[in-house]
């Protein structure tokens, strides 16, 4: 943990890449979006928005997004079709849905329970996919942003200390 000096002297910031840095700096005006002039005529390190734009344009970020879309789009389409098929069958084929399977259990009840089961299975599959295919790369990107922001803060501190 680092203690800040100056305006935020009483606050403590955790040095953790999962810290909600996305909300830091929002609503503070335009001065945070433009790099500040550096004594001597140069420009300071890029602003936080520049860092995020750079990461967004990176091949690693695009790969994470592609992996996400490759899972989510077909899974969403499949689940939606399964749901619509259940609703259409319930309204268009009541005889089929009322057909008993075992005792008082009919096709409609099994299909309705299948909706719940498929929801849980899809949630498990999504969590597994995220853990195996995206989490490591996303964490690496988060660390990259964290290190760039930390370097930016250090360069500002050095510039202010002169």
mmCIF file of C-alpha atoms in Angstrom, residues 52-157:
data_model
loop_
_atom_site.group_PDB
_atom_site.id
_atom_site.type_symbol
_atom_site.label_atom_id
_atom_site.label_comp_id
_atom_site.label_asym_id
_atom_site.label_seq_id
_atom_site.Cartn_x
_atom_site.Cartn_y
_atom_site.Cartn_z
ATOM 1 C CA UNK A 52 -6.490 2.448 -22.188
ATOM 2 C CA UNK A 53 -6.802 3.287 -25.889
ATOM 3 C CA UNK A 54 -3.365 1.789 -26.516
ATOM 4 C CA UNK A 55 -4.342 -1.401 -24.692
ATOM 5 C CA UNK A 56 -7.660 -1.538 -26.548
ATOM 6 C CA UNK A 57 -5.831 -1.394 -29.873
ATOM 7 C CA UNK A 58 -3.349 -4.087 -28.853
ATOM 8 C CA UNK A 59 -3.415 -7.570 -30.350
ATOM 9 C CA UNK A 60 -3.663 -9.135 -26.878
ATOM 10 C CA UNK A 61 -6.850 -7.214 -26.072
ATOM 11 C CA UNK A 62 -8.358 -8.053 -29.450
ATOM 12 C CA UNK A 63 -7.586 -11.725 -28.834
ATOM 13 C CA UNK A 64 -9.376 -11.630 -25.466
ATOM 14 C CA UNK A 65 -12.400 -9.960 -27.092
ATOM 15 C CA UNK A 66 -12.395 -12.485 -29.948
ATOM 16 C CA UNK A 67 -12.325 -15.423 -27.514
ATOM 17 C CA UNK A 68 -15.172 -13.831 -25.583
ATOM 18 C CA UNK A 69 -17.299 -13.345 -28.702
ATOM 19 C CA UNK A 70 -16.574 -16.849 -30.004
ATOM 20 C CA UNK A 71 -18.191 -18.267 -26.894
ATOM 21 C CA UNK A 72 -20.897 -15.742 -26.070
ATOM 22 C CA UNK A 73 -22.487 -15.236 -29.498
ATOM 23 C CA UNK A 74 -23.179 -18.926 -30.244
ATOM 24 C CA UNK A 75 -24.130 -19.650 -26.625
ATOM 25 C CA UNK A 76 -26.584 -16.755 -26.554
ATOM 26 C CA UNK A 77 -28.074 -17.710 -29.932
ATOM 27 C CA UNK A 78 -28.409 -21.365 -28.894
ATOM 28 C CA UNK A 79 -29.988 -20.541 -25.555
ATOM 29 C CA UNK A 80 -32.383 -18.047 -27.150
ATOM 30 C CA UNK A 81 -33.447 -20.595 -29.784
ATOM 31 C CA UNK A 82 -33.984 -23.220 -27.063
ATOM 32 C CA UNK A 83 -36.158 -20.773 -25.104
ATOM 33 C CA UNK A 84 -38.187 -19.735 -28.179
ATOM 34 C CA UNK A 85 -38.674 -23.399 -29.138
ATOM 35 C CA UNK A 86 -40.056 -24.091 -25.649
ATOM 36 C CA UNK A 87 -42.484 -21.142 -25.816
ATOM 37 C CA UNK A 88 -43.586 -21.962 -29.380
ATOM 38 C CA UNK A 89 -44.085 -25.643 -28.513
ATOM 39 C CA UNK A 90 -46.100 -24.703 -25.428
ATOM 40 C CA UNK A 91 -48.447 -22.517 -27.481
ATOM 41 C CA UNK A 92 -48.509 -24.300 -30.841
ATOM 42 C CA UNK A 93 -48.386 -27.935 -29.729
ATOM 43 C CA UNK A 94 -50.258 -28.266 -26.450
ATOM 44 C CA UNK A 95 -50.994 -31.916 -27.203
ATOM 45 C CA UNK A 96 -47.304 -32.726 -27.475
ATOM 46 C CA UNK A 97 -46.447 -30.771 -24.336
ATOM 47 C CA UNK A 98 -49.261 -32.459 -22.375
ATOM 48 C CA UNK A 99 -48.083 -35.954 -23.293
ATOM 49 C CA UNK A 100 -47.227 -37.854 -20.087
ATOM 50 C CA UNK A 101 -43.711 -39.201 -19.740
ATOM 51 C CA UNK A 102 -43.715 -40.813 -16.292
ATOM 52 C CA UNK A 103 -46.803 -40.624 -14.092
ATOM 53 C CA UNK A 104 -47.844 -36.979 -13.700
ATOM 54 C CA UNK A 105 -44.640 -35.698 -15.315
ATOM 55 C CA UNK A 106 -45.263 -34.517 -18.869
ATOM 56 C CA UNK A 107 -43.124 -33.164 -21.713
ATOM 57 C CA UNK A 108 -43.851 -29.521 -20.761
ATOM 58 C CA UNK A 109 -42.618 -30.055 -17.199
ATOM 59 C CA UNK A 110 -39.425 -31.744 -18.408
ATOM 60 C CA UNK A 111 -38.809 -28.986 -20.968
ATOM 61 C CA UNK A 112 -39.410 -26.312 -18.310
ATOM 62 C CA UNK A 113 -36.986 -27.996 -15.922
ATOM 63 C CA UNK A 114 -34.611 -28.330 -18.863
ATOM 64 C CA UNK A 115 -34.653 -24.519 -19.135
ATOM 65 C CA UNK A 116 -33.349 -24.255 -15.583
ATOM 66 C CA UNK A 117 -30.806 -27.003 -16.118
ATOM 67 C CA UNK A 118 -29.522 -25.424 -19.327
ATOM 68 C CA UNK A 119 -29.167 -22.071 -17.529
ATOM 69 C CA UNK A 120 -26.938 -23.653 -14.889
ATOM 70 C CA UNK A 121 -24.957 -25.598 -17.496
ATOM 71 C CA UNK A 122 -24.431 -22.471 -19.582
ATOM 72 C CA UNK A 123 -23.277 -20.547 -16.516
ATOM 73 C CA UNK A 124 -20.807 -23.312 -15.655
ATOM 74 C CA UNK A 125 -19.561 -23.466 -19.270
ATOM 75 C CA UNK A 126 -19.106 -19.688 -19.384
ATOM 76 C CA UNK A 127 -17.153 -19.634 -16.115
ATOM 77 C CA UNK A 128 -14.977 -22.517 -17.284
ATOM 78 C CA UNK A 129 -14.339 -20.884 -20.656
ATOM 79 C CA UNK A 130 -13.433 -17.593 -18.988
ATOM 80 C CA UNK A 131 -11.085 -19.307 -16.542
ATOM 81 C CA UNK A 132 -9.318 -21.415 -19.169
ATOM 82 C CA UNK A 133 -9.274 -19.088 -22.181
ATOM 83 C CA UNK A 134 -9.521 -15.470 -21.068
ATOM 84 C CA UNK A 135 -8.700 -14.794 -17.425
ATOM 85 C CA UNK A 136 -4.911 -15.146 -17.693
ATOM 86 C CA UNK A 137 -4.703 -12.887 -20.761
ATOM 87 C CA UNK A 138 -7.076 -10.349 -19.200
ATOM 88 C CA UNK A 139 -5.019 -10.304 -16.008
ATOM 89 C CA UNK A 140 -1.847 -9.763 -18.042
ATOM 90 C CA UNK A 141 -3.529 -6.804 -19.747
ATOM 91 C CA UNK A 142 -4.640 -5.457 -16.381
ATOM 92 C CA UNK A 143 -1.075 -5.675 -15.066
ATOM 93 C CA UNK A 144 0.164 -3.881 -18.193
ATOM 94 C CA UNK A 145 -2.234 -0.999 -17.579
ATOM 95 C CA UNK A 146 -1.366 -0.963 -13.889
ATOM 96 C CA UNK A 147 2.362 -0.745 -14.604
ATOM 97 C CA UNK A 148 1.872 1.989 -17.206
ATOM 98 C CA UNK A 149 -0.245 4.021 -14.784
ATOM 99 C CA UNK A 150 2.323 3.490 -12.041
ATOM 100 C CA UNK A 151 5.094 4.691 -14.364
ATOM 101 C CA UNK A 152 2.979 7.696 -15.287
ATOM 102 C CA UNK A 153 2.453 8.555 -11.608
ATOM 103 C CA UNK A 154 6.186 8.238 -10.946
ATOM 104 C CA UNK A 155 7.057 10.528 -13.852
ATOM 105 C CA UNK A 156 4.525 13.080 -12.591
ATOM 106 C CA UNK A 157 5.960 12.858 -9.087
#
